Amino acid sequence: MTARHLLDIESLGRDGLDHLLTLTDRFVEVSQRRVPKVPVLQGKTVVSLFYEDSTRTRLSFETAARRLSADVMTFSVSTSSANKGESIRDTVETIEAMGIDAIVVRHKAAGVPWQIAGWTGASVVNGGDGWHQHPTQALLDCYTIRQRLGGLEGRAIAIVGDAKHSRVARSNVDAFTALGADVTLVAPPTLLPASLDAWPVKVEHDLDAVLQRVDVVYLLRMQLERQEAGLVPSLREYSTFYGLTDERARTLRDDVLVMHPGPMNRGVEIGATVPDRPNTVITQQVANGVAVRMAVLFDLLAGGVL
Ligand code: NCD
């Protein structure tokens, strides 16, 4: 790959996805070593610029950068001059003046990573922009499915929940379908995007029926922070119709994968014991996330030469 940035899934295309997923195998191997570290990005600096809350994405990128021996700078809005009214552009120019090679950005507004890419000579990686895209989440999810099921071609995947407000849904639909999976969105009409014309998916409302014919159930968190009030009558009712409750999970074939990007709301979209089911792969998703992000940073910053 010769791209300088990773902003969305669409620009990667099938070849770019395959390339990064294959590269990830090498970093899974590195991550399993006694000292899980290689010197390939020595002398490079990676900044995480997170304007929106994050646990796993930020830690995962920072861990990935350190395992490649890059230096890491962390920007956190609550302790920065963004609180004093500094614009994103001024912040980026300030950080750039210190000498950096990559910026991982998360922002509540769609499009901010593209703007930053226009202002900086560094590589920009989108760590989640509003409802729009979250490409490394999609990559780690594809990697996890490939690892467990051998590939995505012809696999039936249900994405369940708040697709309307979810950047994970947008990136994952793009990636899953590019790799040949057959995707069904399952959600109440109020939590579906206003137009599904550009979405290569089927839509269903009967979760119980869908669960009987899929290979993967991908649960989305209710994006309460992005919703207007009143999109579902109550969380309890949402859970009754669209949650993978403990009872519903017992109707799944044992080999069906259950996935969730985290953070989970147990008792809303996922039953309390579903994370402990043998083929619930939520912790594998997190573990693979580090290796996928190592592959992405390596590809952007080392030009793919190991
Ligand atoms: C997701 C996000 O922030 O987009 N979390 C993550 O990155 N693992 C999903 C979510 O917040 O629901």
XYZ file of N, CA and C in Angstrom, residues 158-281:
372
model
N -25.135 -10.701 10.932
C -26.180 -9.763 11.372
C -25.522 -8.676 12.205
N -25.782 -7.422 11.837
C -25.337 -6.292 12.668
C -26.587 -5.770 13.358
N -26.590 -5.828 14.688
C -27.817 -5.601 15.436
C -27.719 -4.338 16.278
N -28.666 -3.425 16.106
C -28.740 -2.270 16.996
C -28.672 -0.940 16.282
N -28.084 0.024 16.991
C -28.160 1.420 16.589
C -27.257 1.752 15.395
N -27.633 1.241 14.223
C -26.809 1.466 13.026
C -26.808 2.936 12.636
N -27.922 3.606 12.924
C -28.054 5.003 12.504
C -26.900 5.879 13.004
N -26.560 5.731 14.293
C -25.563 6.625 14.881
C -24.178 5.989 14.962
N -24.001 4.861 14.295
C -22.778 4.090 14.526
C -21.770 4.158 13.388
N -20.595 4.695 13.701
C -19.492 4.668 12.728
C -18.980 3.239 12.551
N -19.109 2.433 13.615
C -18.673 1.038 13.495
C -19.535 0.337 12.440
N -20.848 0.588 12.468
C -21.724 -0.051 11.478
C -21.302 0.355 10.068
N -21.038 1.638 9.853
C -20.686 2.089 8.492
C -19.388 1.450 8.017
N -18.356 1.495 8.851
C -17.081 0.895 8.417
C -17.204 -0.613 8.260
N -17.932 -1.251 9.174
C -18.005 -2.708 9.117
C -18.840 -3.192 7.939
N -19.913 -2.492 7.620
C -20.678 -2.885 6.431
C -19.774 -2.791 5.202
N -19.019 -1.710 5.089
C -18.118 -1.550 3.937
C -17.112 -2.703 3.875
N -16.507 -2.997 5.019
C -15.440 -4.013 5.016
C -16.009 -5.426 4.842
N -17.065 -5.738 5.573
C -17.630 -7.098 5.492
C -18.099 -7.395 4.061
N -18.773 -6.425 3.454
C -19.291 -6.691 2.109
C -18.145 -6.703 1.083
N -17.140 -5.855 1.273
C -15.994 -5.890 0.344
C -15.327 -7.260 0.365
N -15.366 -7.920 1.517
C -14.725 -9.239 1.628
C -15.706 -10.384 1.350
N -16.886 -10.038 0.833
C -17.781 -11.084 0.333
C -18.821 -11.600 1.304
N -18.982 -10.944 2.458
C -20.013 -11.410 3.401
C -21.368 -10.835 3.010
N -22.383 -11.487 3.583
C -23.761 -11.112 3.294
C -24.306 -10.490 4.597
N -24.579 -9.163 4.581
C -24.850 -8.464 5.839
C -26.331 -8.097 5.976
N -26.887 -8.384 7.141
C -28.259 -7.984 7.459
C -28.229 -7.040 8.665
N -28.877 -5.889 8.523
C -29.021 -4.994 9.682
C -30.313 -5.344 10.387
N -30.253 -5.433 11.710
C -31.451 -5.717 12.493
C -31.600 -4.597 13.517
N -32.676 -3.808 13.392
C -32.852 -2.659 14.286
C -34.279 -2.157 14.147
N -34.760 -1.437 15.169
C -36.045 -0.777 14.982
C -35.897 0.319 13.927
N -36.963 0.666 13.205
C -36.854 1.672 12.130
C -36.232 2.988 12.607
N -36.448 3.368 13.858
C -35.899 4.637 14.355
C -34.388 4.598 14.511
N -33.790 3.411 14.506
C -32.339 3.317 14.669
C -31.640 2.878 13.375
N -32.377 2.991 12.262
C -31.758 2.727 10.962
C -31.420 4.060 10.295
N -30.381 4.096 9.446
C -30.062 5.334 8.732
C -31.259 5.819 7.908
N -31.347 7.141 7.706
C -32.503 7.713 7.008
C -32.656 7.114 5.618
N -31.535 6.919 4.923
C -31.617 6.260 3.617
C -30.629 5.111 3.586
N -31.114 3.985 3.107
C -30.220 2.821 3.045
C -29.793 2.542 1.606
N -30.043 3.510 0.713
C -29.750 3.292 -0.709
C -28.295 2.894 -0.946
N -27.394 3.548 -0.203
C -25.976 3.277 -0.450
C -25.459 2.117 0.394
N -26.352 1.462 1.132
C -25.903 0.389 2.022
C -26.182 -0.966 1.358
N -25.165 -1.746 1.090
C -25.376 -3.039 0.430
C -25.807 -4.112 1.426
N -26.958 -3.873 2.077
C -27.396 -4.765 3.164
C -28.866 -5.109 3.009
N -29.288 -6.172 3.707
C -30.707 -6.432 3.880
C -31.097 -5.857 5.242
N -32.376 -5.608 5.422
C -32.843 -5.116 6.717
C -33.930 -6.040 7.224
N -33.860 -6.385 8.496
C -34.905 -7.223 9.103
C -35.229 -6.680 10.485
N -36.416 -6.999 10.960
C -36.785 -6.528 12.290
C -36.984 -7.662 13.286
N -37.020 -8.894 12.780
C -37.273 -10.028 13.675
C -35.943 -10.711 14.036
N -35.392 -10.301 15.181
C -34.071 -10.810 15.564
C -34.068 -12.331 15.704
N -35.115 -12.888 16.305
C -35.115 -14.341 16.537
C -34.998 -15.118 15.229
N -35.678 -14.639 14.190
C -35.611 -15.331 12.901
C -34.200 -15.220 12.314
N -33.619 -14.029 12.390
C -32.287 -13.816 11.808
C -31.235 -14.682 12.514
N -31.361 -14.804 13.825
C -30.333 -15.526 14.592
C -30.198 -16.982 14.153
N -31.261 -17.517 13.589
C -31.216 -18.937 13.203
C -30.419 -19.173 11.917
N -30.095 -18.108 11.189
C -29.426 -18.353 9.906
C -28.114 -17.581 9.707
N -27.535 -17.084 10.804
C -26.292 -16.328 10.618
C -25.075 -17.056 11.194
N -23.899 -16.640 10.728
C -22.635 -17.171 11.252
C -22.032 -16.241 12.313
N -22.410 -14.962 12.220
C -21.849 -13.963 13.142
C -22.968 -13.018 13.577
N -23.048 -12.751 14.881
C -23.959 -11.720 15.401
C -23.084 -10.587 15.921
N -23.199 -9.421 15.308
C -22.372 -8.277 15.702
C -23.276 -7.263 16.397
N -23.065 -7.079 17.691
C -23.949 -6.196 18.472
C -23.372 -4.788 18.538
N -24.235 -3.805 18.393
C -23.809 -2.405 18.506
C -24.300 -1.833 19.821
N -23.502 -0.934 20.373
C -23.931 -0.223 21.577
C -24.963 0.831 21.194
N -25.940 1.036 22.073
C -26.861 2.160 21.875
C -26.059 3.446 22.049
N -26.027 4.274 21.015
C -25.205 5.489 21.050
C -26.006 6.617 21.712
N -26.269 6.449 23.012
C -27.164 7.403 23.687
C -26.641 8.831 23.586
N -25.314 8.979 23.570
C -24.741 10.330 23.514
C -24.968 11.003 22.165
N -25.352 10.218 21.127
C -25.572 10.809 19.802
C -27.051 10.847 19.424
N -27.929 10.341 20.284
C -29.340 10.234 19.912
C -30.156 11.418 20.407
N -31.198 11.750 19.623
C -32.206 12.643 20.191
C -33.042 11.758 21.119
N -33.835 12.391 21.984
C -34.628 11.599 22.930
C -35.710 10.815 22.202
N -36.116 9.719 22.779
C -37.335 9.045 22.355
C -37.235 8.154 21.131
N -36.038 7.690 20.758
C -35.930 6.816 19.587
C -36.360 5.389 19.906
N -36.257 5.017 21.174
C -36.846 3.738 21.596
C -37.699 4.022 22.830
N -38.807 3.270 22.989
C -39.695 3.546 24.120
C -38.960 3.445 25.448
N -38.125 2.420 25.602
C -37.311 2.307 26.822
C -36.192 1.315 26.521
N -35.127 1.374 27.313
C -34.028 0.442 27.081
C -34.472 -0.991 27.345
N -35.405 -1.132 28.306
C -35.894 -2.473 28.606
C -36.644 -3.058 27.409
N -37.452 -2.214 26.764
C -38.184 -2.713 25.598
C -37.214 -2.999 24.445
N -36.228 -2.132 24.281
C -35.216 -2.372 23.240
C -34.583 -3.748 23.465
N -34.203 -3.988 24.710
C -33.538 -5.244 25.030
C -34.448 -6.444 24.753
N -35.743 -6.296 25.048
C -36.680 -7.401 24.815
C -36.733 -7.770 23.339
N -36.725 -6.775 22.458
C -36.876 -7.076 21.028
C -35.547 -7.214 20.288
N -34.547 -6.467 20.703
C -33.308 -6.408 19.915
C -32.048 -6.779 20.701
N -32.183 -7.084 21.978
C -30.993 -7.457 22.750
C -30.663 -8.930 22.542
N -29.367 -9.252 22.563
C -29.004 -10.670 22.590
C -28.988 -11.058 24.069
N -30.189 -11.325 24.567
C -30.347 -11.676 25.981
C -29.732 -13.055 26.218
N -29.556 -13.406 27.481
C -29.015 -14.737 27.809
C -29.905 -15.821 27.202
N -31.207 -15.583 27.287
C -32.158 -16.575 26.786
C -32.037 -16.736 25.262
N -31.962 -15.625 24.554
C -31.815 -15.693 23.096
C -30.498 -16.344 22.692
N -29.444 -16.020 23.436
C -28.123 -16.558 23.073
C -28.136 -18.086 23.147
N -28.978 -18.643 24.011
C -29.050 -20.113 24.116
C -29.663 -20.746 22.868
N -30.340 -19.948 22.032
C -30.916 -20.509 20.798
C -29.903 -20.517 19.650
N -28.721 -19.898 19.868
C -27.715 -19.849 18.796
C -26.996 -21.185 18.661
N -26.616 -21.536 17.414
C -25.706 -22.677 17.247
C -24.418 -22.345 18.006
N -23.744 -23.395 18.512
C -22.537 -23.149 19.307
C -21.438 -22.437 18.526
N -21.408 -22.684 17.205
C -20.303 -22.111 16.430
C -20.560 -20.677 15.955
N -21.700 -20.106 16.290
C -21.982 -18.726 15.864
C -21.136 -17.756 16.703
N -20.422 -16.881 16.020
C -19.603 -15.896 16.747
C -20.477 -14.746 17.220
N -20.249 -14.318 18.448
C -20.896 -13.095 18.942
C -19.793 -12.061 19.142
N -20.027 -10.862 18.558
C -19.006 -9.810 18.606
C -19.617 -8.496 19.102
N -18.757 -7.655 19.645
C -19.187 -6.330 20.136
C -17.941 -5.445 20.138
N -18.047 -4.193 19.672
C -16.833 -3.362 19.630
C -16.430 -2.833 21.004
N -17.343 -2.942 21.996
C -17.074 -2.315 23.286
C -17.211 -0.807 23.142
N -17.545 -0.094 24.169
C -17.916 -0.588 25.495
C -19.310 -1.215 25.494
N -19.443 -2.334 26.232
C -20.730 -3.046 26.281
C -21.634 -2.433 27.336
N -22.911 -2.473 27.055
C -23.878 -2.185 28.117
C -24.588 -3.486 28.419
N -24.053 -4.220 29.399
C -24.668 -5.510 29.750
C -26.083 -5.253 30.228
N -26.992 -6.092 29.778
C -28.394 -5.920 30.165
C -29.165 -5.051 29.184
N -28.461 -4.381 28.247
C -29.172 -3.626 27.207
C -29.042 -4.401 25.895
N -27.906 -4.251 25.190
C -27.770 -4.972 23.918
C -27.223 -6.387 24.101
N -26.680 -6.671 25.271
C -26.066 -7.994 25.478
C -26.399 -8.511 26.883
N -26.806 -9.789 26.958
C -27.154 -10.389 28.254
C -25.912 -10.519 29.132
N -26.147 -10.580 30.434
C -25.034 -10.555 31.394
C -24.034 -11.688 31.176
N -24.495 -12.878 30.741
C -23.553 -14.003 30.634
C -23.098 -14.268 29.196
N -23.637 -13.517 28.239
C -23.287 -13.773 26.826
C -21.779 -13.567 26.563
N -21.133 -12.564 27.212
C -19.701 -12.404 26.975
C -18.879 -13.640 27.368
N -19.412 -14.497 28.221
C -18.640 -15.667 28.684
C -18.854 -16.912 27.826
N -19.723 -16.832 26.827
C -19.978 -17.963 25.936
C -18.693 -18.301 25.157
N -18.396 -19.591 24.910
C -17.122 -19.923 24.253
C -16.900 -19.216 22.907
N -17.932 -19.036 22.111
C -17.724 -18.371 20.826
C -18.120 -16.898 20.816
N -18.123 -16.300 21.989
C -18.199 -14.838 22.049
C -16.744 -14.363 22.051
N -16.398 -13.520 21.070
C -14.970 -13.256 20.817
C -14.569 -11.812 21.138
